[in-house]
Coordinates of C-alpha atoms and ligand atoms in Angstrom, one line a residue:
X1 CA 9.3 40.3 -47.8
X2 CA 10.3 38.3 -50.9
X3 CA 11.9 42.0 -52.4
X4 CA 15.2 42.7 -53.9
X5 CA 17.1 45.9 -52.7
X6 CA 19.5 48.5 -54.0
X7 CA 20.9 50.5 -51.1
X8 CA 22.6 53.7 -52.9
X9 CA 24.7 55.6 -50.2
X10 CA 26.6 59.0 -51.6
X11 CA 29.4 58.4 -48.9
X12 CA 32.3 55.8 -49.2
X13 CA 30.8 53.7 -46.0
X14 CA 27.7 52.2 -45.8
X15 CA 25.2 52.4 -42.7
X16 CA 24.3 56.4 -42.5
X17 CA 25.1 57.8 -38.8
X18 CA 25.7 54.2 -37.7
X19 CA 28.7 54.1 -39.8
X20 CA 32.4 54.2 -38.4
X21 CA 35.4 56.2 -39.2
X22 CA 39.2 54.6 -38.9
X23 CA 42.3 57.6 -38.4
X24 CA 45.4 56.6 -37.2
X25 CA 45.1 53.4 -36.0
X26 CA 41.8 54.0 -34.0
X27 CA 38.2 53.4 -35.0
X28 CA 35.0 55.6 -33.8
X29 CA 31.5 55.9 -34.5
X30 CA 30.0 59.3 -35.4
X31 CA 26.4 58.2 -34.5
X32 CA 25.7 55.5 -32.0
X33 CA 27.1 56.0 -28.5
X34 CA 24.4 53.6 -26.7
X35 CA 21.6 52.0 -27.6
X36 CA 18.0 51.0 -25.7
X37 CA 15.8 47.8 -25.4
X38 CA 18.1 45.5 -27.4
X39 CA 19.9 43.7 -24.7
X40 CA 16.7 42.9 -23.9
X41 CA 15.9 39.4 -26.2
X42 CA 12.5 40.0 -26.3
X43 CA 12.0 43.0 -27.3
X44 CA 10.8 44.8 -30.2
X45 CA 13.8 46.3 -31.4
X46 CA 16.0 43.3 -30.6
X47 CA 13.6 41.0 -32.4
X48 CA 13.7 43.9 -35.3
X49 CA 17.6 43.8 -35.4
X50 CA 17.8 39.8 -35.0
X51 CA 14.9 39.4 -37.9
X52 CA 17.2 42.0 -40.1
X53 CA 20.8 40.8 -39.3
X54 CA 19.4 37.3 -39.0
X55 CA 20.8 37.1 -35.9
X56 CA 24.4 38.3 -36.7
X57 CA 24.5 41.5 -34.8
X58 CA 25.1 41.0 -30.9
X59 CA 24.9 43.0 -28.5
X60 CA 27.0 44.1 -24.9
X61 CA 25.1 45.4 -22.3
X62 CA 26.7 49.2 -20.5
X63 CA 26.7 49.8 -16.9
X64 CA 23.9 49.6 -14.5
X65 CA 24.3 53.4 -14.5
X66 CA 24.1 54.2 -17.9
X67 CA 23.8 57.8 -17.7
X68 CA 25.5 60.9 -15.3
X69 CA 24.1 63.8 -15.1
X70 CA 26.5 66.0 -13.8
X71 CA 25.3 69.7 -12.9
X72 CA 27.8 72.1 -11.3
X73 CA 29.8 69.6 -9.2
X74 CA 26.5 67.3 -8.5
X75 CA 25.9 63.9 -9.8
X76 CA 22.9 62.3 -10.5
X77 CA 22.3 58.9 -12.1
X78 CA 20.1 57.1 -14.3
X79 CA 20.1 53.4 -12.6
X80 CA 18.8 50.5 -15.0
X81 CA 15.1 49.5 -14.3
X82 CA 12.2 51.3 -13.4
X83 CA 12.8 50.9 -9.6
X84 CA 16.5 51.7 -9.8
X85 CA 16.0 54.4 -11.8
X86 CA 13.2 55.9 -9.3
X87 CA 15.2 55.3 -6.2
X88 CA 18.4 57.0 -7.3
X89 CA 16.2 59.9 -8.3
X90 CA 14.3 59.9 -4.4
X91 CA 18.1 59.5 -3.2
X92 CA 18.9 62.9 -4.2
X93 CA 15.6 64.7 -4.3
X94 CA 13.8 63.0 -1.1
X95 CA 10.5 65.0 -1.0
X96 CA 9.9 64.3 -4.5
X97 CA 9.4 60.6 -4.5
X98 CA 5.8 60.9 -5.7
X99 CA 6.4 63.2 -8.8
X100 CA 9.5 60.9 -10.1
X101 CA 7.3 57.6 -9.9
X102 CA 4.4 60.0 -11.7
X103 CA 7.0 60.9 -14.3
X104 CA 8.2 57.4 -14.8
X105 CA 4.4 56.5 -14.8
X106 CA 4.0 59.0 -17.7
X107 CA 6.9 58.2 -19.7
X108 CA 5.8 54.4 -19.8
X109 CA 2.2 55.6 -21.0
X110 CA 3.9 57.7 -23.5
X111 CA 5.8 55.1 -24.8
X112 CA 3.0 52.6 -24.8
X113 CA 0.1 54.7 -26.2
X114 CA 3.4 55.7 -29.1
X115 CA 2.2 52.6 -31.5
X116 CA -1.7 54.5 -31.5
X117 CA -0.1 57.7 -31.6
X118 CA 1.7 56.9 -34.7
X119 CA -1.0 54.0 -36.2
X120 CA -1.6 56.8 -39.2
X121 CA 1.8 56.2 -40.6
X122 CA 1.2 53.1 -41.6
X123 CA -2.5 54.0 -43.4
X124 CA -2.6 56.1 -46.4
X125 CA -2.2 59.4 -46.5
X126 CA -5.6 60.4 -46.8
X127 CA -6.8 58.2 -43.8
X128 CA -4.0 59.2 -42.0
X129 CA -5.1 62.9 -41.9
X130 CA -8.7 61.7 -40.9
X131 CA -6.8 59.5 -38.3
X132 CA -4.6 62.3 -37.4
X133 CA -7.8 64.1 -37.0
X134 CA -9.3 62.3 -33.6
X135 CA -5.7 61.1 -32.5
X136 CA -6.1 63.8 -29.5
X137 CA -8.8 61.9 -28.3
X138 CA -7.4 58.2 -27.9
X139 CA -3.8 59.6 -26.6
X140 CA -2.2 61.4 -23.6
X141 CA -2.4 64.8 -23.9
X142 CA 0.7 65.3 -23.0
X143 CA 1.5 64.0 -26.5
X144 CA 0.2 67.8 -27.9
X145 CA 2.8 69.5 -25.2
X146 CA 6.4 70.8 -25.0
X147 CA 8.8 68.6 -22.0
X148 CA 9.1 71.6 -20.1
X149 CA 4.9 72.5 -19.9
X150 CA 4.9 68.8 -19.0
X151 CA 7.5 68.4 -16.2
X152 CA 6.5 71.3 -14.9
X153 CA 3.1 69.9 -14.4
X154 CA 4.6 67.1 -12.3
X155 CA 7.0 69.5 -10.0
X156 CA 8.0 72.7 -9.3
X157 CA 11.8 71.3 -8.1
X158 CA 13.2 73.1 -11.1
X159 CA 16.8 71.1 -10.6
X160 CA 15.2 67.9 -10.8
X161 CA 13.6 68.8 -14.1
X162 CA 16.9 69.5 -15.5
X163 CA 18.2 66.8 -14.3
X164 CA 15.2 64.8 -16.2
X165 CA 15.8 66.7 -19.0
X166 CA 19.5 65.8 -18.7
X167 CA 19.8 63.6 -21.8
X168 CA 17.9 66.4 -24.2
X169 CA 20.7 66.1 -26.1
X170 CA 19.8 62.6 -27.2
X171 CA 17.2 64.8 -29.5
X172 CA 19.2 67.6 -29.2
X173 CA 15.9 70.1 -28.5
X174 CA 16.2 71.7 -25.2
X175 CA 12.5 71.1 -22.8
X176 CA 11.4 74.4 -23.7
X177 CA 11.1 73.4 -27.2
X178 CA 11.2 69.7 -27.7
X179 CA 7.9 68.0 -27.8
X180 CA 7.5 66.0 -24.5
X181 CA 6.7 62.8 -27.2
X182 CA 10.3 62.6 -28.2
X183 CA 11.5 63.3 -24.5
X184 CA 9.4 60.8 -23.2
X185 CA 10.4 57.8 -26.1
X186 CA 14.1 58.6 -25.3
X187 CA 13.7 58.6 -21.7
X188 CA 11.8 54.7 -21.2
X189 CA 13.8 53.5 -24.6
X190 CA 16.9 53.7 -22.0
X191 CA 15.0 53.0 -18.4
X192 CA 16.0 49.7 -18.6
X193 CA 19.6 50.3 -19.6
X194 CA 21.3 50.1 -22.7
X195 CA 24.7 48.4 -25.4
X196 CA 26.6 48.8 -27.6
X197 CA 27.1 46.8 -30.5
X198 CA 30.0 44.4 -30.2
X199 CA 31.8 45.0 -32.9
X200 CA 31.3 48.5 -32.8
X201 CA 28.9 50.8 -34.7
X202 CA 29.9 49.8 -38.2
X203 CA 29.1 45.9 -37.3
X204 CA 25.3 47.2 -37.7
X205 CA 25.6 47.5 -41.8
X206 CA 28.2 44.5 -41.9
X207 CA 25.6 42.7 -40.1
X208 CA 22.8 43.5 -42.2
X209 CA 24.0 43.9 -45.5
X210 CA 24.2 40.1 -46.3
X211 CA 20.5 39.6 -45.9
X212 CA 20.3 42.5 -48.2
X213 CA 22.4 40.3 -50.5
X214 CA 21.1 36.7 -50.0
X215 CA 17.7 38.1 -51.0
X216 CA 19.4 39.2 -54.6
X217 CA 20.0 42.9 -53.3
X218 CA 23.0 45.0 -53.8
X219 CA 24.3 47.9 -51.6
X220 CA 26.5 50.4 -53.6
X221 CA 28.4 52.9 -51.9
X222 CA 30.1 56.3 -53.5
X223 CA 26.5 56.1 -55.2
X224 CA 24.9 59.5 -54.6
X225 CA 21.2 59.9 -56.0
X226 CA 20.8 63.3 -57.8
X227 CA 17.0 63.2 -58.9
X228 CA 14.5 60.6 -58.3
X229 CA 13.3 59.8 -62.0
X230 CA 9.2 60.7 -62.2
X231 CA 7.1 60.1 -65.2
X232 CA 3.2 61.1 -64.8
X233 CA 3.3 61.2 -61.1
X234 CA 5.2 57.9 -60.9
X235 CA 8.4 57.7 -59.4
X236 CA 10.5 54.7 -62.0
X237 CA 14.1 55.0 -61.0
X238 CA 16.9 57.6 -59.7
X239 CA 19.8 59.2 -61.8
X240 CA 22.9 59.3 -60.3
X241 CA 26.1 61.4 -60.2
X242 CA 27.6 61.3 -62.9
X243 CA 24.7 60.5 -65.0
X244 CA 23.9 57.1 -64.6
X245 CA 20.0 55.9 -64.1
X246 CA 18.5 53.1 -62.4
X247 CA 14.9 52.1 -63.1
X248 CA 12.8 50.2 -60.1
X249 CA 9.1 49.5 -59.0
X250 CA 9.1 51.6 -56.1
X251 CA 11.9 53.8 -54.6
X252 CA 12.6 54.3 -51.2
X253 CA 14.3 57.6 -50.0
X254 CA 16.0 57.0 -46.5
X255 CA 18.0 60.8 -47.0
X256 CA 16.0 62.5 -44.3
X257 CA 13.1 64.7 -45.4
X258 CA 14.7 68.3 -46.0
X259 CA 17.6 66.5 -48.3
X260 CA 14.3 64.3 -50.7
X261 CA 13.0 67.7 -51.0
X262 CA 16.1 70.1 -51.4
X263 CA 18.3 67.6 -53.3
X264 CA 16.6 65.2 -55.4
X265 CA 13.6 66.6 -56.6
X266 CA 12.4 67.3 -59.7
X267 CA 12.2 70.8 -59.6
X268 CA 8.5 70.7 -61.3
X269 CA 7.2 68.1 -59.0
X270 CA 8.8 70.9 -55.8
X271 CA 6.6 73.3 -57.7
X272 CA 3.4 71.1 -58.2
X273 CA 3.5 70.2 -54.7
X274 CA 4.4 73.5 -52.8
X275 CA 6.7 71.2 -51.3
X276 CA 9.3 74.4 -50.3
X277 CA 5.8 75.1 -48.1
X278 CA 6.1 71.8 -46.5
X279 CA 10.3 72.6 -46.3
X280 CA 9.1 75.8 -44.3
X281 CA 6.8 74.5 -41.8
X282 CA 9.6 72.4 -40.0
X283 CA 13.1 73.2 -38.6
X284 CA 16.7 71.3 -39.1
X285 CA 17.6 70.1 -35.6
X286 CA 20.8 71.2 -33.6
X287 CA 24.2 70.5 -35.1
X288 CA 27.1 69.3 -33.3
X289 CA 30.8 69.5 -33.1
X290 CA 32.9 66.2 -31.7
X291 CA 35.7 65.4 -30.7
X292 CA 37.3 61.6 -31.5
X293 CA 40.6 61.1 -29.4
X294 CA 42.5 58.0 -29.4
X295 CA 44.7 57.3 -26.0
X296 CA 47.4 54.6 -25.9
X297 CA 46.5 52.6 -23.3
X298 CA 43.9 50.5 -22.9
X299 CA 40.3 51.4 -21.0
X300 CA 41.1 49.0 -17.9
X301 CA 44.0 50.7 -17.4
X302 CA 42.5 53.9 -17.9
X303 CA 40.0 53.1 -15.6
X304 CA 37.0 54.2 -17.6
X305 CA 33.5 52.7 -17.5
X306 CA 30.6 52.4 -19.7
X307 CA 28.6 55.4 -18.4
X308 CA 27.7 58.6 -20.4
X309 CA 28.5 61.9 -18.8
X310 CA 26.3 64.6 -19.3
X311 CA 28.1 67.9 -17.9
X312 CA 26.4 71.3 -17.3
X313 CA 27.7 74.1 -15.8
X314 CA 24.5 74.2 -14.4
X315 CA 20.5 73.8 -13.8
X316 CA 19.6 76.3 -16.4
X317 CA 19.2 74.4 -19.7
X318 CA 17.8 76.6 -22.0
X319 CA 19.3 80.1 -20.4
X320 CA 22.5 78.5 -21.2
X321 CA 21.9 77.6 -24.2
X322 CA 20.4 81.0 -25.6
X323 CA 23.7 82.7 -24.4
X324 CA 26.1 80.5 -26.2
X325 CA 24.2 81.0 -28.7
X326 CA 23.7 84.4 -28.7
X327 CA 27.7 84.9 -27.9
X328 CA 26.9 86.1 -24.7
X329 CA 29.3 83.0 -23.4
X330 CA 31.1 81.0 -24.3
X331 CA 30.8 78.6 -21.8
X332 CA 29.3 75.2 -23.4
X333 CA 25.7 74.3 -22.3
X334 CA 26.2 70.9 -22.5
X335 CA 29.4 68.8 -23.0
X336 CA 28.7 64.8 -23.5
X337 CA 31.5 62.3 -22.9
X338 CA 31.1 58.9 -24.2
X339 CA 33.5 55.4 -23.7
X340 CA 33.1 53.5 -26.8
X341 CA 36.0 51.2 -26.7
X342 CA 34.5 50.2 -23.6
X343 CA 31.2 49.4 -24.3
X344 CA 32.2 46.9 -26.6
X345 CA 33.7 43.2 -25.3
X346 CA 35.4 42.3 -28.8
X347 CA 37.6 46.1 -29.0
X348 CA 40.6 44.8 -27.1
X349 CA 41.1 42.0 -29.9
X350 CA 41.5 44.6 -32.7
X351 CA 43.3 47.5 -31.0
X352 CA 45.3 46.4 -27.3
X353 CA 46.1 48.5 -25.8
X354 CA 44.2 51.7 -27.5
X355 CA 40.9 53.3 -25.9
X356 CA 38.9 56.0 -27.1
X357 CA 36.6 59.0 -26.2
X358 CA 33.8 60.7 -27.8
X359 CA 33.2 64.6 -26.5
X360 CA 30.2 66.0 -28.2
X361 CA 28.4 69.5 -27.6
X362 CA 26.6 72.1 -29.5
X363 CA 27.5 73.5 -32.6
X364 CA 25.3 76.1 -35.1
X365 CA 26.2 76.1 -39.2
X366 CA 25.5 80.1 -38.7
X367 CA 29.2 80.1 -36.7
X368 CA 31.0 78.7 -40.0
X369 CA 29.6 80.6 -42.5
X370 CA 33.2 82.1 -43.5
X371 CA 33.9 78.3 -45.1
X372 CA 31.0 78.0 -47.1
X373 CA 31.9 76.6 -50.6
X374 CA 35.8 74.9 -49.2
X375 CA 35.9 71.7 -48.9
X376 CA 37.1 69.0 -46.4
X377 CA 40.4 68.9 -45.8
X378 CA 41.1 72.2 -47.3
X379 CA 39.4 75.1 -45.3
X380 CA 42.7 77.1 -44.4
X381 CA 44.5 77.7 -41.0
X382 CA 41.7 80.0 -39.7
X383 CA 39.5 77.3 -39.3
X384 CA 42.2 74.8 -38.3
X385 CA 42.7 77.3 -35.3
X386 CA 39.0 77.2 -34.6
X387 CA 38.9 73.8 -34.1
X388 CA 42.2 73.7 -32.3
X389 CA 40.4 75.9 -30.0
X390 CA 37.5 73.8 -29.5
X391 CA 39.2 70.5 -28.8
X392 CA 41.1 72.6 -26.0
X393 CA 37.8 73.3 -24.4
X394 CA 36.6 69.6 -24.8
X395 CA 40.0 68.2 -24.1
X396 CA 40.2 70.1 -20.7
X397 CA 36.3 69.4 -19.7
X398 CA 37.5 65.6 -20.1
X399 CA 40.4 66.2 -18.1
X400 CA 38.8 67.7 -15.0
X401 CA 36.7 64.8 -14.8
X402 CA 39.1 62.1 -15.9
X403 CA 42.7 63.1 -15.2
X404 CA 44.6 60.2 -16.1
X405 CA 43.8 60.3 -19.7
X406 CA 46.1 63.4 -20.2
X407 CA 49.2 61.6 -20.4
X408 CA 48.0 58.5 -22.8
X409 CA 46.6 61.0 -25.2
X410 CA 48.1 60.0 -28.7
X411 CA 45.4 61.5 -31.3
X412 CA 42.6 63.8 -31.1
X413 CA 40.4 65.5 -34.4
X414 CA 37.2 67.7 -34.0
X415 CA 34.1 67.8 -36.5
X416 CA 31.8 70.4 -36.8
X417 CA 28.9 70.8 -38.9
X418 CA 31.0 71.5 -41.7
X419 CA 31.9 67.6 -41.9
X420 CA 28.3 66.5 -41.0
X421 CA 27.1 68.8 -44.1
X422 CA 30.5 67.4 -46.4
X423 CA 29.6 63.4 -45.2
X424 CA 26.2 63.2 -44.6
X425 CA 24.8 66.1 -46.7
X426 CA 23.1 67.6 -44.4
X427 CA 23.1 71.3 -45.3
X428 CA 22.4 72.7 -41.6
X429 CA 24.7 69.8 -40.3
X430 CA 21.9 68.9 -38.5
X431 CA 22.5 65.5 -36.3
X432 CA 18.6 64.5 -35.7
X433 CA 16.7 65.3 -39.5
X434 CA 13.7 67.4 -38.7
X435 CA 13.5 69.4 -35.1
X436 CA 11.4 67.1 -32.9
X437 CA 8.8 70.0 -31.9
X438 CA 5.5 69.2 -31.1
X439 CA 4.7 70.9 -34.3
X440 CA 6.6 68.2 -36.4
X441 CA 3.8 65.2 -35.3
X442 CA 1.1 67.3 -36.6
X443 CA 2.8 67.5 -40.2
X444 CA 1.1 65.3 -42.6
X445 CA 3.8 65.3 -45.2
X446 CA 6.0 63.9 -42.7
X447 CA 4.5 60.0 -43.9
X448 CA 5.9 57.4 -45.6
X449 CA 4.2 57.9 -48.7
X450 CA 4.7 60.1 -50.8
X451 CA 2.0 62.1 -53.4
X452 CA 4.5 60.7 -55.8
X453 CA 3.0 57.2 -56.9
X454 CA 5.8 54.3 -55.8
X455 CA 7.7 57.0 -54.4
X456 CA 8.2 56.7 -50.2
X457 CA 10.2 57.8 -47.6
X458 CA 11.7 56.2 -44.4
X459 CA 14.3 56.4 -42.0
X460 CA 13.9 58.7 -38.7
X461 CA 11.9 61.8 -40.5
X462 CA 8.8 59.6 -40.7
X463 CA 8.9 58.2 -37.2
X464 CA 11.8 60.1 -34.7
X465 CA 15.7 60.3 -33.9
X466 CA 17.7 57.7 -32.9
X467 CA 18.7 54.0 -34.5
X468 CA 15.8 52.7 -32.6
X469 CA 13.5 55.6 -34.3
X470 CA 14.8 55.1 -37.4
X471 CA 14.3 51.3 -37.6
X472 CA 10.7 51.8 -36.7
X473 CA 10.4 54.6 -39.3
X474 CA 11.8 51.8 -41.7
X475 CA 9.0 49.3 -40.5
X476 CA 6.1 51.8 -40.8
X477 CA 7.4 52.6 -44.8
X478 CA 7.3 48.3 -45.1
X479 CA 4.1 48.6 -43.7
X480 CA 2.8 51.6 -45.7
X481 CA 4.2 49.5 -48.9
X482 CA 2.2 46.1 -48.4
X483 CA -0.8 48.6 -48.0
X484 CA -3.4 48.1 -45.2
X485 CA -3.6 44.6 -45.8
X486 CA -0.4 43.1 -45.9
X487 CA 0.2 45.1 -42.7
X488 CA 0.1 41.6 -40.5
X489 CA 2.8 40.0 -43.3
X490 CA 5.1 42.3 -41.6
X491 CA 3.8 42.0 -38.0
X492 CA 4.1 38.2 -38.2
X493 CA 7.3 38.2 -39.7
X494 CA 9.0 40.6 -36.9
X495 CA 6.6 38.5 -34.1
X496 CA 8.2 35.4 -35.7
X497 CA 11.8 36.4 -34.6
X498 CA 15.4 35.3 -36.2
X499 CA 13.8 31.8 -36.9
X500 CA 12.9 33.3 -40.2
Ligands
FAD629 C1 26.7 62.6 -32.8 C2 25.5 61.7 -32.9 C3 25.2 60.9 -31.8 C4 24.1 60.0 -31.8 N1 24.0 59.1 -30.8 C5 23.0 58.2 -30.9 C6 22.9 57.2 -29.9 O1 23.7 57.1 -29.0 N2 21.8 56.3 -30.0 C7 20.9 56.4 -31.0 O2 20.0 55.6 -31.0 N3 21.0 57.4 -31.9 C8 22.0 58.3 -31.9 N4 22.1 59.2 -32.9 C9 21.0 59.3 -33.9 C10 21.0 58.3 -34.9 O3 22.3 57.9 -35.3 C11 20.2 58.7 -36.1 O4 19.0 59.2 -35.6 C12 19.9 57.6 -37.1 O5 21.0 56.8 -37.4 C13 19.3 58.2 -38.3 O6 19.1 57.2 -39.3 P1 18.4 57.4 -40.7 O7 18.4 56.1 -41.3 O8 17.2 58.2 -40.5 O9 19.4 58.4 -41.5 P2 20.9 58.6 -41.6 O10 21.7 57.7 -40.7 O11 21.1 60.1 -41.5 O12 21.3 58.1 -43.1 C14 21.0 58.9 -44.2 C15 22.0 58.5 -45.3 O13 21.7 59.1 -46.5 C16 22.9 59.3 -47.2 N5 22.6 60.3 -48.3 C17 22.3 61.6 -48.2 N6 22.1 62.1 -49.4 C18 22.2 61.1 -50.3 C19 22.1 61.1 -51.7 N7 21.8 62.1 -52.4 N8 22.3 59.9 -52.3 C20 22.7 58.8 -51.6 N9 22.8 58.8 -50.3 C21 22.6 59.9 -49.6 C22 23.8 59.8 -46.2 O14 25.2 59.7 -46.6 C23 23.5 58.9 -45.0 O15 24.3 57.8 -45.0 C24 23.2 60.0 -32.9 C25 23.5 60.9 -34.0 C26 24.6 61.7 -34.0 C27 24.9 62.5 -35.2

């Protein structure tokens, strides 16, 4: 758009939760297991990603199966495309053929009617509100409604809602809360399957920092912002650790909403605004812990494929989840097991004969309060014995399911929300910004623009979760910024593909 950029990112890699971590002689990503749409060359997101990469960032296409839901000892999976995905579903739950091709109907209106539902984050504040104002009318109303008051709408079968609900933890809100927007975007951004970026997670920054850098811009990393710099109600620059200042037109904050607020405000402008009101209104979504294991073999010999599992002990999603989190169990809810060094074609050329796992589940900050204030690295034996315990629990969970990694296990480390907090800076160690209630899409201050004159925010708190969401959220700011009539610049530009 004819700009120059300065990407400032606090950590020592660019690319947020897209970023990768090397240990060991293995490589993960902390943040992108599987992504929708962009095998797809046409579509909006690929286009996006081609227009923003020019065209360096390719992408490798998972299974046809691209998600198993496992529940108890049953299977159940999510088949690429509409009618594959509907028929697998009427394979296992035969009399409920017409309320899966009603949900499927719904999730695809969801998705489309999404660009009206959202249409005010690209006006100005002030019209978005009056927007926001009749939005109920020209939308769904599902839109206004939680997943669970949705589904249950559509079916009593209450296993097949869980097993519709089985990817919640792509949004990490469990049906009874979680908007049925978010469920609904999640669910058709991966009906018609889904990649992996070849080159792994990190090759998303590498492959779009250059046209940050052809254009005259500069991405700096070990650069953490410690106030935006405003003057009369106009945002000018940003000071930085360690003192430094940087003056600009217009400055961007992509730090999720709770972090602009908590961390780099002014704490006048906090105070002028009520913005600790605006803090208040809105939740920090779930935190996680992981577990990254490295196996020395490679994943053809290993024999693992380029499905997620989803494993529940059973139907009861949110039951479960109040008594783990109440201590009542301390049975996991939900344990997720993904395959990245198969989902991506060019992994054998940098590590033969190595694979890797993922194993992600549920984590609350509350449970490791007794480390507040160490740091990384140094947080004593009692919680290297916590996390010894948890990777036992993960480890055997993969195990049972895959038995034949047990003897090519060479590495294995777990994070918990105290590493999200120490790398990302998120204080709750939240993994998806701001809790995607249905609450959340009524907040106006959830907008690209700011109060703060030349002062915006972007990234997946102004749109939702996920790269996809917060790619959009990054178009809707560009948008927002070449005001209501420069709008088409930017849709003509993304229409106009790679060629650009
Ligand atoms: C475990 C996990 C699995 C996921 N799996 C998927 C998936 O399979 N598919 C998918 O689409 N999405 C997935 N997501 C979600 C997706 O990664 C995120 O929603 C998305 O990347 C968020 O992008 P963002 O630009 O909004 O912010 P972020 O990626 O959170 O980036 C914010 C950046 O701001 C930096 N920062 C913070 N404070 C400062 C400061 N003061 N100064 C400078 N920099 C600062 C942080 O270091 C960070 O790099 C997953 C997330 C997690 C955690």
């Amino acid at each position: 758009m004819g700009k120059k950029v300065c990407v400032l990112e606090q950590h020592y890699t660019a690319g947020g939760y897209t970023h990768a971590y090397w240990r060991k002689g293995f490589e993960w990503d902390v943040g992108v297991h599987y992504i929708g749409e962009v095998h797809k060359e046409y579509s909006t997101l690929r286009r996006i990603f081609d227009v923003i990469s020019q065209g360096r960032l390719q992408w490798a296409e998972m299974d046809k199966v691209y998600d198993k839901i496992c529940i108890g000892d049953e299977e159940f999976d999510f088949v690429a495309g509409k009618d594959n995905f509907i028929e697998s579903l009427v394979a296992n739950f035969p009399k409920e053929r017409q309320a899966i091709e009603h949900y499927v109907e719904l999730i695809r209106l969801i998705s489309k009617q999404s660009s009206t539902f959202f249409a005010g984050q690209a006006l100005p504040p002030m019209l978005a509100k009056l927007y926001n104002k009749i939005r109920p009318k020209l939308v769904h109303k599902a839109f206004f409604k939680t997943a669970r008051e949705v589904l249950e709408e559509i079916t009593s079968n209450q296993k097949l809602i869980s097993v519709l609900c089985g990817q919640w933890g792509d949004y990490g809100m469990v049906p009874r809360d979680a908007s049925f927007l978010i469920h609904a975007l999640i669910a058709k951004h991966y009906l018609a399957g889904a990649a992996y970026p070849v080159g792994g997670a990190s090759s998303i920054a590498r492959a779009i920092i250059p046209t940050i850098e052809n254009a005259g811009g500069h991405v700096f990393t070990m650069a953490k912002v410690e106030q935006v710099l405003i003057h009369n109600n106009k945002a000018y620059g940003v000071q930085l650790a360690g003192g430094h200042k940087l003056y600009a037109d217009k400055i961007i904050s992509n730090i999720g909403f709770m972090n602009t607020v908590n961390h780099i405000m002014p704490p006048s402008v906090k105070t002028q605004y009520g913005m600790d009101n605006w803090t208040n209104k809105v939740t920090r979504s779930s935190a996680s812990i992981c577990l990254y294991a490295g196996f020395n073999q490679d994943a053809q010999s290993l024999n693992l494929k380029k499905t997620n599992l989803w494993l529940y002990p059973n139907e009861h999603i949110e039951a479960n989840v109040d008594a783990y989190r109440t201590g009542e169990t301390s049975e996991l809810p939900l344990t997720y097991i993904s395959f990245p060094s198969v989902k991506d074609p060019d992994w054998d050329n940098r590590y033969p004969g190595k694979a890797t796992v993922e194993i992600v589940s549920l984590a609350s900050m509350d449970d490791y309060q007794d480390w507040f204030g160490t740091t990384w690295n140094d947080r004593g034996d009692s919680y290297l014995q916590l996390k010894e315990k948890l990777s036992q629990i993960l480890l055997k969970s993969l195990f049972k399911r895959e038995p034949q990694l047990e003897q090519a296990l060479e590495f294995y480390e777990l994070s918990t929300p105290l590493s999200t907090q120490f790398y990302q800076r998120n204080d709750g160690g939240e993994i998806y910004g701001v809790n995607h209630s249905v609450d959340r899409f009524k907040q106006s201050f959830l907008h690209p623009q700011t109060p703060i004159k030349n002062f915006y925010m972007t990234g997946s708190d102004v749109l939702t979760a996920g790269v996809g969401g917060a790619l959009m959220g990054g178009v809707m700011t560009t948008m927002r910024m070449q005001g209501v009539f420069g709008m088409n610049k930017v849709k003509k530009l993304l229409k106009a593909g790679v060629s650009q």
